[in-house]
Amino acid sequence: MLGLIIASVIVVIVARYVLKKYPPQPVLFVGGLAMMFIAVALNMGNILPAKQSTGLIWLDTFEFIKQTFSTRAANLGLVIMVVGGFSKYMDTIGASTALVKVAVKPLHKIGLPYLVLALTSVLENFLAMFIGSASGFGLLLMVTMFPVLVNLGVSRLAAAAVIATASAPGWGPAASDNIFAAELAGMDIIPYFFDYQVPVGLCTVAAIAIGHFFVQQWFDKRENHSVENAKVNIDPIKLKEEIPVPGFYALLPTIPLCLILFFGLVIKSVNMDITLATFLGVAFTMLVEYIRNRDGLKIFNDLKSFWDGMGLQMAAVVTLVVAGETFAKGLMSLGAIDTMITAAQGAGFGGIGMMFVVVGIIIASTLVMGSGNAPFFAFAPLAPKIAALSDIHPVLLLLPMNFVSNLARSLSPIAAVMMVVSGAAGVSPVELAKRTCIPVTLGIVVNIAITLILFYK
């Protein structure tokens, strides 16, 4: 019990500093190290097994960080960096913008405003798989889709609410949190995505779209909405100059996923993983760029964005993964997780009860922090241990944790995507959060229900 009390105090301190906008990585590292040092001082056990120990238990705390960095950077980190680099490269050459413009074009011809609104919700949540930044994607949709929706007759708030939930489920084989969840579940990202995320994600996307269809109509009628100006308020500095590219460039961001599908379903003798598929996508794109531009210097200069994207992922995501695992190790070193699970089981909580507990923690943390990444990377490493002690498969915990850390982001007025979209639409982020609340909450409920129906044994 002492370990749980100490851990609770440190968790509160860590949360306080993250809420004060301190960078999450050093806060999590310091919190994790503090808990490990206290565990060593109170003789609560070893930090590392004897074979991995440095021989001095106090140094084992830093040895754990070293070993975690070494493991994550070489495997999980490589995947995250390569996929992030590819996303940046696609954005640099204009392929991401081309994908969005081609995909939304058919919606212009439908004359029913709220049907278009719902279809936009569905379409954008599929396109989000190929575009790395939620706020960047939101800004792109504000330029391409917001004026269309407003001119059709929906309110600015309704159009902004749909765009703010563009990346709400956060599904896809290229997202860093999904790759991490798959690794913790003991599987490759491809089966994790197709076998688990797809069936649950499809139902979640449908629920959000249906929610928007009815909720935005109800709000617009209640507020006596009349046709508004479709002007978008975007700082020219934030708005990238559009790069003119052929329409077929819309296919380039989809190459890795297409290769995975082709070799996974047609030529099964070839082992095609996400990293290899992404490298092939980069090579093919460079060839296309050379054929179109005949300028080797431009192609190599543009390729710098791929390396820059990799470096950004290392600095922003891989470090967050290791910091989260360090924090989780501190909690486990103090015995806090064992105590919490024993208490929960004594109170009658089974595997499903524990799932609701961890999902509730993730949602609450995401709402107050405005970001799902920090709480997910901090608490996800605990899922395998909690699952083992609760006698359930880790994926039953990781899958809803993974989804809700993204979904809850669209409920928080201080989330980056909500701030960007509300600013561009000229509306209050709090009013925007009111518009997203019911559709996203419906998505969360459906997500958890489908997870239980399909995977709980």
Short mmCIF file of C-alpha atoms in Angstrom, two decimals:
data_model
loop_
_atom_site.label_atom_id
_atom_site.label_comp_id
_atom_site.label_asym_id
_atom_site.label_seq_id
_atom_site.Cartn_x
_atom_site.Cartn_y
_atom_site.Cartn_z
CA MET A 1 0.00 0.00 0.00
CA LEU A 2 2.90 2.37 0.74
CA GLY A 3 4.13 1.95 -2.85
CA LEU A 4 0.69 2.85 -4.23
CA ILE A 5 0.51 5.98 -2.05
CA ILE A 6 3.98 7.15 -3.15
CA ALA A 7 3.15 6.40 -6.78
CA SER A 8 -0.14 8.33 -6.53
CA VAL A 9 1.67 11.40 -5.19
CA ILE A 10 4.24 11.28 -8.00
CA VAL A 11 1.53 10.74 -10.64
CA VAL A 12 -0.26 13.87 -9.39
CA ILE A 13 3.00 15.86 -9.49
CA VAL A 14 3.77 14.62 -13.02
CA ALA A 15 0.22 15.47 -14.19
CA ARG A 16 0.53 18.95 -12.67
CA TYR A 17 3.71 19.73 -14.59
CA VAL A 18 2.38 18.31 -17.86
CA LEU A 19 -0.75 20.47 -17.43
CA LYS A 20 1.54 23.48 -16.94
CA LYS A 21 2.84 22.72 -20.47
CA TYR A 22 6.20 21.30 -19.41
CA PRO A 23 7.57 18.96 -22.13
CA PRO A 24 6.18 15.49 -21.28
CA GLN A 25 9.37 13.51 -21.98
CA PRO A 26 11.61 14.95 -19.21
CA VAL A 27 8.67 15.06 -16.79
CA LEU A 28 7.97 11.35 -17.34
CA PHE A 29 11.68 10.48 -17.16
CA VAL A 30 12.11 12.31 -13.86
CA GLY A 31 8.90 10.81 -12.44
CA GLY A 32 9.92 7.29 -13.45
CA LEU A 33 13.47 7.64 -12.12
CA ALA A 34 12.18 9.09 -8.84
CA MET A 35 9.89 6.09 -8.32
CA MET A 36 12.68 3.63 -9.17
CA PHE A 37 15.10 5.33 -6.76
CA ILE A 38 12.48 5.23 -3.98
CA ALA A 39 11.80 1.55 -4.72
CA VAL A 40 15.54 0.82 -4.42
CA ALA A 41 15.81 2.85 -1.18
CA LEU A 42 12.86 0.98 0.34
CA ASN A 43 14.27 -2.37 -0.84
CA MET A 44 11.16 -3.20 -2.86
CA GLY A 45 13.02 -5.36 -5.36
CA ASN A 46 15.44 -5.24 -8.27
CA ILE A 47 15.10 -2.92 -11.24
CA LEU A 48 16.67 -5.38 -13.69
CA PRO A 49 17.18 -9.17 -13.71
CA ALA A 50 20.60 -10.30 -12.46
CA LYS A 51 21.86 -11.08 -16.00
CA GLN A 52 21.12 -7.52 -17.19
CA SER A 53 22.22 -5.70 -14.03
CA THR A 54 25.25 -3.39 -13.97
CA GLY A 55 26.18 -4.82 -10.59
CA LEU A 56 25.11 -1.64 -8.79
CA ILE A 57 21.36 -1.41 -8.30
CA TRP A 58 21.33 2.41 -8.30
CA LEU A 59 22.86 2.44 -11.78
CA ASP A 60 20.32 -0.12 -13.01
CA THR A 61 17.74 2.69 -13.24
CA PHE A 62 19.77 4.37 -15.99
CA GLU A 63 20.71 1.01 -17.47
CA PHE A 64 16.99 0.37 -17.93
CA ILE A 65 16.67 3.61 -19.92
CA LYS A 66 19.72 2.69 -22.02
CA GLN A 67 18.39 -0.77 -22.80
CA THR A 68 14.93 0.57 -23.60
CA PHE A 69 16.35 3.20 -25.97
CA SER A 70 18.50 0.55 -27.65
CA THR A 71 15.56 -1.82 -28.15
CA ARG A 72 13.00 0.77 -29.19
CA ALA A 73 15.24 2.77 -31.54
CA ALA A 74 16.32 -0.35 -33.42
CA ASN A 75 12.87 -1.88 -33.92
CA LEU A 76 9.77 0.11 -33.07
CA GLY A 77 11.62 3.42 -33.43
CA LEU A 78 12.77 2.59 -36.96
CA VAL A 79 9.21 1.89 -38.07
CA ILE A 80 7.90 5.10 -36.50
CA MET A 81 10.71 7.20 -38.01
CA VAL A 82 10.41 5.76 -41.52
CA VAL A 83 6.62 6.17 -41.60
CA GLY A 84 6.88 9.71 -40.21
CA GLY A 85 9.54 10.58 -42.79
CA PHE A 86 7.34 9.26 -45.61
CA SER A 87 4.41 11.38 -44.42
CA LYS A 88 6.62 14.49 -44.38
CA TYR A 89 7.95 13.67 -47.86
CA MET A 90 4.42 13.29 -49.26
CA ASP A 91 3.49 16.66 -47.78
CA THR A 92 6.60 18.32 -49.25
CA ILE A 93 5.95 17.19 -52.84
CA GLY A 94 2.22 18.03 -52.68
CA ALA A 95 0.94 14.45 -52.78
CA SER A 96 -0.99 14.72 -49.49
CA THR A 97 -2.91 17.76 -50.73
CA ALA A 98 -3.61 15.99 -54.04
CA LEU A 99 -5.03 12.99 -52.18
CA VAL A 100 -7.45 15.14 -50.19
CA LYS A 101 -8.56 17.22 -53.20
CA VAL A 102 -9.23 14.17 -55.38
CA ALA A 103 -11.04 12.32 -52.59
CA VAL A 104 -13.41 15.17 -51.64
CA LYS A 105 -14.24 16.19 -55.23
CA PRO A 106 -17.24 13.81 -55.64
CA LEU A 107 -18.86 15.27 -52.52
CA HIS A 108 -19.22 18.65 -54.26
CA LYS A 109 -21.94 17.20 -56.51
CA ILE A 110 -24.27 16.04 -53.71
CA GLY A 111 -26.87 18.66 -52.86
CA LEU A 112 -27.97 17.44 -49.42
CA PRO A 113 -25.88 19.42 -46.90
CA TYR A 114 -26.06 17.17 -43.83
CA LEU A 115 -25.61 14.02 -45.89
CA VAL A 116 -22.45 15.58 -47.34
CA LEU A 117 -21.45 16.45 -43.77
CA ALA A 118 -21.78 12.81 -42.67
CA LEU A 119 -20.02 11.48 -45.79
CA THR A 120 -17.20 13.98 -45.20
CA SER A 121 -16.80 12.55 -41.70
CA VAL A 122 -16.44 9.03 -43.12
CA LEU A 123 -14.09 10.02 -45.93
CA GLU A 124 -11.77 12.15 -43.81
CA ASN A 125 -11.34 9.37 -41.25
CA PHE A 126 -10.08 7.09 -44.02
CA LEU A 127 -7.82 9.77 -45.49
CA ALA A 128 -6.34 10.40 -42.02
CA MET A 129 -4.50 7.07 -42.30
CA PHE A 130 -2.25 8.62 -44.95
CA ILE A 131 -1.64 12.03 -43.34
CA GLY A 132 0.45 12.11 -40.18
CA SER A 133 -0.54 15.34 -38.41
CA ALA A 134 -4.08 15.72 -37.04
CA SER A 135 -3.80 19.52 -36.83
CA GLY A 136 -2.09 19.73 -40.24
CA PHE A 137 -4.82 17.58 -41.78
CA GLY A 138 -7.46 19.74 -40.09
CA LEU A 139 -5.92 22.88 -41.60
CA LEU A 140 -5.86 21.25 -45.04
CA LEU A 141 -9.55 20.32 -44.75
CA MET A 142 -10.40 23.86 -43.65
CA VAL A 143 -9.04 25.07 -46.98
CA THR A 144 -10.51 22.34 -49.17
CA MET A 145 -13.76 21.18 -47.52
CA PHE A 146 -14.92 23.86 -45.08
CA PRO A 147 -16.05 26.34 -47.77
CA VAL A 148 -17.93 23.57 -49.59
CA LEU A 149 -19.85 22.54 -46.47
CA VAL A 150 -20.72 26.11 -45.45
CA ASN A 151 -21.81 27.04 -48.99
CA LEU A 152 -24.10 23.99 -49.01
CA GLY A 153 -25.92 25.49 -46.02
CA VAL A 154 -24.51 24.00 -42.80
CA SER A 155 -23.27 26.31 -40.05
CA ARG A 156 -19.62 27.18 -39.56
CA LEU A 157 -19.68 25.32 -36.22
CA ALA A 158 -21.16 22.19 -37.81
CA ALA A 159 -18.55 22.17 -40.59
CA ALA A 160 -15.74 22.82 -38.11
CA ALA A 161 -16.98 20.03 -35.81
CA VAL A 162 -16.76 17.45 -38.58
CA ILE A 163 -13.29 18.63 -39.58
CA ALA A 164 -12.10 18.63 -35.94
CA THR A 165 -12.95 14.91 -35.74
CA ALA A 166 -11.11 14.11 -38.98
CA SER A 167 -8.45 12.05 -37.22
CA ALA A 168 -10.62 11.08 -34.25
CA PRO A 169 -10.23 7.26 -34.29
CA GLY A 170 -6.49 7.53 -35.01
CA TRP A 171 -6.47 4.16 -36.74
CA GLY A 172 -4.06 2.98 -39.45
CA PRO A 173 -0.82 1.02 -39.78
CA ALA A 174 1.33 4.16 -39.97
CA ALA A 175 0.47 5.84 -36.65
CA SER A 176 3.18 5.67 -33.98
CA ASP A 177 0.77 4.87 -31.13
CA ASN A 178 -0.76 2.01 -33.12
CA ILE A 179 2.67 0.57 -33.89
CA PHE A 180 3.55 0.76 -30.18
CA ALA A 181 0.25 -0.86 -29.17
CA ALA A 182 0.83 -3.72 -31.60
CA GLU A 183 4.30 -4.34 -30.18
CA LEU A 184 2.99 -4.39 -26.62
CA ALA A 185 0.27 -6.82 -27.70
CA GLY A 186 2.98 -9.12 -29.06
CA MET A 187 2.08 -8.86 -32.73
CA ASP A 188 3.08 -7.09 -35.93
CA ILE A 189 1.28 -3.87 -36.88
CA ILE A 190 -0.34 -5.47 -39.95
CA PRO A 191 -2.42 -8.14 -38.15
CA TYR A 192 -3.11 -5.66 -35.35
CA PHE A 193 -4.52 -3.21 -37.88
CA PHE A 194 -6.48 -5.61 -40.11
CA ASP A 195 -7.66 -8.13 -37.50
CA TYR A 196 -8.41 -5.75 -34.63
CA GLN A 197 -8.46 -2.08 -35.61
CA VAL A 198 -10.40 -2.40 -38.87
CA PRO A 199 -13.57 -4.14 -37.58
CA VAL A 200 -13.74 -1.88 -34.51
CA GLY A 201 -12.66 1.23 -36.43
CA LEU A 202 -15.29 0.82 -39.16
CA CYS A 203 -18.06 0.75 -36.56
CA THR A 204 -16.53 3.72 -34.74
CA VAL A 205 -16.27 5.82 -37.92
CA ALA A 206 -19.89 4.96 -38.82
CA ALA A 207 -21.08 5.92 -35.31
CA ILE A 208 -19.30 9.30 -35.44
CA ALA A 209 -20.71 10.07 -38.92
CA ILE A 210 -24.26 9.18 -37.85
CA GLY A 211 -23.80 11.26 -34.72
CA HIS A 212 -22.72 14.27 -36.78
CA PHE A 213 -25.66 13.84 -39.19
CA PHE A 214 -28.27 14.17 -36.44
CA VAL A 215 -26.45 16.30 -33.86
CA GLN A 216 -25.29 19.08 -36.22
CA GLN A 217 -28.79 19.33 -37.74
CA TRP A 218 -30.31 19.59 -34.27
CA PHE A 219 -27.88 22.28 -33.14
CA ASP A 220 -28.32 24.29 -36.36
CA LYS A 221 -32.13 24.20 -36.06
CA ARG A 222 -32.04 25.09 -32.36
CA GLU A 223 -29.79 28.07 -33.06
CA ASN A 224 -31.92 29.19 -36.07
CA HIS A 225 -28.94 28.87 -38.37
CA SER A 226 -28.92 30.89 -41.59
CA VAL A 227 -26.45 30.66 -44.48
CA GLU A 228 -23.07 32.10 -43.44
CA ASN A 229 -19.95 33.45 -45.09
CA ALA A 230 -17.56 30.61 -45.96
CA LYS A 231 -14.41 32.69 -45.37
CA VAL A 232 -11.59 30.78 -43.63
CA ASN A 233 -9.42 32.69 -41.13
CA ILE A 234 -5.96 31.21 -41.63
CA ASP A 235 -2.69 32.99 -41.00
CA PRO A 236 -0.84 33.09 -44.37
CA ILE A 237 2.34 32.06 -42.52
CA LYS A 238 0.66 28.80 -41.43
CA LEU A 239 -0.85 28.17 -44.86
CA LYS A 240 1.54 26.41 -47.18
CA GLU A 241 1.61 27.46 -50.81
CA GLU A 242 -0.14 24.75 -52.83
CA ILE A 243 2.20 22.81 -55.11
CA PRO A 244 0.67 22.10 -58.55
CA VAL A 245 0.92 18.35 -59.18
CA PRO A 246 -0.90 15.89 -61.48
CA GLY A 247 -4.02 14.19 -60.12
CA PHE A 248 -2.35 10.77 -60.00
CA TYR A 249 -0.08 12.06 -57.23
CA ALA A 250 -3.04 11.32 -54.98
CA LEU A 251 -2.07 7.64 -55.25
CA LEU A 252 1.49 8.09 -53.97
CA PRO A 253 0.65 8.30 -50.22
CA THR A 254 -1.30 5.04 -50.53
CA ILE A 255 1.58 3.00 -51.98
CA PRO A 256 2.82 1.42 -48.69
CA LEU A 257 -0.68 0.27 -47.70
CA CYS A 258 -1.38 -1.01 -51.23
CA LEU A 259 1.88 -3.01 -51.21
CA ILE A 260 1.01 -4.53 -47.83
CA LEU A 261 -2.45 -5.51 -49.07
CA PHE A 262 -1.12 -6.92 -52.35
CA PHE A 263 1.58 -9.09 -50.80
CA GLY A 264 -0.59 -10.00 -47.84
CA LEU A 265 -3.53 -11.19 -49.94
CA VAL A 266 -2.12 -12.11 -53.36
CA ILE A 267 1.59 -13.04 -53.18
CA LYS A 268 1.79 -14.42 -49.67
CA SER A 269 5.24 -15.95 -50.19
CA VAL A 270 6.81 -12.46 -49.94
CA ASN A 271 7.13 -10.99 -46.44
CA MET A 272 6.19 -7.33 -46.83
CA ASP A 273 6.25 -5.26 -43.64
CA ILE A 274 5.42 -1.58 -43.18
CA THR A 275 9.07 -0.43 -43.17
CA LEU A 276 9.96 -2.20 -46.42
CA ALA A 277 6.73 -1.04 -48.07
CA THR A 278 7.49 2.55 -47.06
CA PHE A 279 11.03 2.44 -48.46
CA LEU A 280 9.63 1.11 -51.74
CA GLY A 281 7.07 3.92 -51.70
CA VAL A 282 9.85 6.49 -51.33
CA ALA A 283 11.90 4.93 -54.16
CA PHE A 284 8.90 4.80 -56.52
CA THR A 285 7.98 8.40 -55.70
CA MET A 286 11.54 9.56 -56.45
CA LEU A 287 11.34 7.81 -59.83
CA VAL A 288 7.99 9.47 -60.62
CA GLU A 289 9.38 12.85 -59.56
CA TYR A 290 12.41 12.43 -61.81
CA ILE A 291 10.32 11.44 -64.82
CA ARG A 292 8.05 14.45 -64.28
CA ASN A 293 10.64 17.12 -63.37
CA ARG A 294 13.93 15.90 -64.89
CA ASP A 295 15.70 17.69 -62.05
CA GLY A 296 17.88 15.51 -59.87
CA LEU A 297 18.86 18.34 -57.52
CA LYS A 298 15.21 19.16 -56.74
CA ILE A 299 14.42 15.50 -56.05
CA PHE A 300 17.34 15.11 -53.65
CA ASN A 301 16.51 18.40 -51.92
CA ASP A 302 12.89 17.28 -51.48
CA LEU A 303 14.14 13.97 -50.10
CA LYS A 304 15.69 15.93 -47.21
CA SER A 305 12.16 16.22 -45.84
CA PHE A 306 12.13 12.43 -45.45
CA TRP A 307 15.24 12.53 -43.23
CA ASP A 308 13.90 15.59 -41.39
CA GLY A 309 10.64 13.73 -40.78
CA MET A 310 12.55 10.75 -39.39
CA GLY A 311 14.50 13.01 -37.05
CA LEU A 312 11.33 14.74 -35.88
CA GLN A 313 9.75 11.38 -35.04
CA MET A 314 12.85 10.36 -33.10
CA ALA A 315 12.79 13.58 -31.10
CA ALA A 316 9.04 13.77 -30.54
CA VAL A 317 7.72 10.20 -30.50
CA VAL A 318 10.49 7.65 -29.83
CA THR A 319 11.71 9.66 -26.83
CA LEU A 320 8.10 9.82 -25.58
CA VAL A 321 7.80 6.03 -25.92
CA VAL A 322 10.95 5.48 -23.82
CA ALA A 323 9.90 8.14 -21.30
CA GLY A 324 6.50 6.47 -20.97
CA GLU A 325 8.09 3.07 -20.41
CA THR A 326 10.43 4.55 -17.79
CA PHE A 327 7.43 6.04 -15.97
CA ALA A 328 5.58 2.70 -16.18
CA LYS A 329 8.66 0.88 -14.86
CA GLY A 330 8.69 3.22 -11.88
CA LEU A 331 5.05 2.43 -11.10
CA MET A 332 5.75 -1.31 -11.32
CA SER A 333 8.93 -1.01 -9.20
CA LEU A 334 6.89 0.45 -6.35
CA GLY A 335 4.39 -2.39 -6.66
CA ALA A 336 1.62 0.15 -7.34
CA ILE A 337 0.12 -1.82 -10.22
CA ASP A 338 0.04 -5.11 -8.30
CA THR A 339 -1.63 -3.36 -5.33
CA MET A 340 -4.17 -1.62 -7.57
CA ILE A 341 -5.11 -4.83 -9.39
CA THR A 342 -5.39 -6.82 -6.16
CA ALA A 343 -7.68 -4.13 -4.72
CA ALA A 344 -9.75 -4.03 -7.90
CA GLN A 345 -10.14 -7.80 -7.90
CA GLY A 346 -11.11 -7.71 -4.24
CA ALA A 347 -13.79 -5.15 -5.11
CA GLY A 348 -15.20 -7.53 -7.72
CA PHE A 349 -13.60 -5.97 -10.80
CA GLY A 350 -12.88 -8.58 -13.47
CA GLY A 351 -11.09 -8.14 -16.78
CA ILE A 352 -13.83 -5.92 -18.18
CA GLY A 353 -13.79 -3.76 -15.06
CA MET A 354 -10.06 -3.21 -15.42
CA MET A 355 -10.57 -2.25 -19.05
CA PHE A 356 -13.03 0.47 -18.02
CA VAL A 357 -10.62 1.70 -15.34
CA VAL A 358 -7.65 2.15 -17.72
CA VAL A 359 -9.86 3.59 -20.47
CA GLY A 360 -11.28 6.10 -17.97
CA ILE A 361 -7.77 7.14 -16.94
CA ILE A 362 -6.75 7.68 -20.58
CA ILE A 363 -9.88 9.71 -21.39
CA ALA A 364 -9.54 11.92 -18.30
CA SER A 365 -5.82 12.51 -18.96
CA THR A 366 -6.41 13.35 -22.63
CA LEU A 367 -9.19 15.81 -21.80
CA VAL A 368 -7.08 17.82 -19.37
CA MET A 369 -3.80 17.59 -21.33
CA GLY A 370 -5.24 18.17 -24.81
CA SER A 371 -3.08 15.33 -26.14
CA GLY A 372 -3.60 11.59 -26.14
CA ASN A 373 0.02 10.66 -26.82
CA ALA A 374 1.51 11.45 -23.40
CA PRO A 375 -1.07 9.49 -21.35
CA PHE A 376 -1.15 6.62 -23.83
CA PHE A 377 2.63 6.16 -23.95
CA ALA A 378 2.78 6.48 -20.15
CA PHE A 379 0.07 3.94 -19.31
CA ALA A 380 0.10 1.55 -22.31
CA PRO A 381 3.26 -0.30 -21.12
CA LEU A 382 1.27 -1.33 -18.03
CA ALA A 383 -1.38 -3.10 -20.15
CA PRO A 384 0.41 -6.47 -20.59
CA LYS A 385 0.97 -6.80 -16.82
CA ILE A 386 -2.58 -5.73 -15.97
CA ALA A 387 -3.92 -8.12 -18.62
CA ALA A 388 -1.88 -11.04 -17.29
CA LEU A 389 -3.06 -10.48 -13.71
CA SER A 390 -6.67 -9.98 -14.89
CA ASP A 391 -6.53 -13.11 -17.10
CA ILE A 392 -7.40 -11.34 -20.36
CA HIS A 393 -5.51 -10.82 -23.63
CA PRO A 394 -3.45 -7.59 -23.70
CA VAL A 395 -5.15 -6.46 -26.91
CA LEU A 396 -8.46 -6.17 -25.03
CA LEU A 397 -6.88 -3.38 -22.97
CA LEU A 398 -4.60 -1.88 -25.60
CA LEU A 399 -7.17 -1.60 -28.40
CA PRO A 400 -9.67 0.63 -26.54
CA MET A 401 -6.82 2.56 -24.86
CA ASN A 402 -5.35 3.15 -28.30
CA PHE A 403 -8.64 4.34 -29.80
CA VAL A 404 -9.88 6.51 -26.92
CA SER A 405 -6.56 8.36 -26.56
CA ASN A 406 -7.26 9.69 -30.07
CA LEU A 407 -11.03 10.02 -29.78
CA ALA A 408 -10.90 12.01 -26.53
CA ARG A 409 -8.59 14.54 -28.19
CA SER A 410 -11.59 15.81 -30.18
CA LEU A 411 -13.43 16.48 -26.90
CA SER A 412 -10.75 18.75 -25.43
CA PRO A 413 -10.95 22.49 -26.25
CA ILE A 414 -7.20 22.80 -25.65
CA ALA A 415 -6.18 20.06 -28.13
CA ALA A 416 -4.05 21.37 -31.01
CA VAL A 417 -6.48 20.23 -33.71
CA MET A 418 -9.41 21.89 -31.90
CA MET A 419 -7.49 25.16 -31.54
CA VAL A 420 -6.38 25.15 -35.17
CA VAL A 421 -9.83 24.36 -36.59
CA SER A 422 -11.73 26.74 -34.30
CA GLY A 423 -9.29 29.54 -35.10
CA ALA A 424 -9.61 28.99 -38.85
CA ALA A 425 -13.42 28.81 -38.60
CA GLY A 426 -13.63 31.87 -36.38
CA VAL A 427 -15.52 30.07 -33.60
CA SER A 428 -14.88 29.38 -29.91
CA PRO A 429 -13.00 26.14 -29.13
CA VAL A 430 -15.40 25.57 -26.22
CA GLU A 431 -18.43 25.89 -28.54
CA LEU A 432 -16.67 23.57 -30.97
CA ALA A 433 -16.15 21.00 -28.20
CA LYS A 434 -19.91 21.12 -27.48
CA ARG A 435 -20.54 20.19 -31.12
CA THR A 436 -18.06 17.31 -31.11
CA CYS A 437 -19.06 15.94 -27.70
CA ILE A 438 -22.05 13.76 -28.64
CA PRO A 439 -20.67 12.25 -31.91
CA VAL A 440 -17.29 11.44 -30.30
CA THR A 441 -18.87 10.06 -27.11
CA LEU A 442 -21.09 7.87 -29.30
CA GLY A 443 -17.95 6.72 -31.11
CA ILE A 444 -16.27 5.83 -27.78
CA VAL A 445 -19.31 3.84 -26.58
CA VAL A 446 -19.60 1.93 -29.87
CA ASN A 447 -15.83 1.36 -29.93
CA ILE A 448 -15.77 -0.27 -26.48
CA ALA A 449 -18.98 -2.24 -27.14
CA ILE A 450 -17.66 -3.70 -30.42
CA THR A 451 -14.33 -4.54 -28.77
CA LEU A 452 -16.16 -6.51 -26.07
CA ILE A 453 -18.49 -8.24 -28.53
CA LEU A 454 -15.75 -9.29 -30.94
CA PHE A 455 -12.77 -10.02 -28.72
CA TYR A 456 -13.82 -10.64 -25.13
CA LYS A 457 -13.80 -14.39 -24.42
#
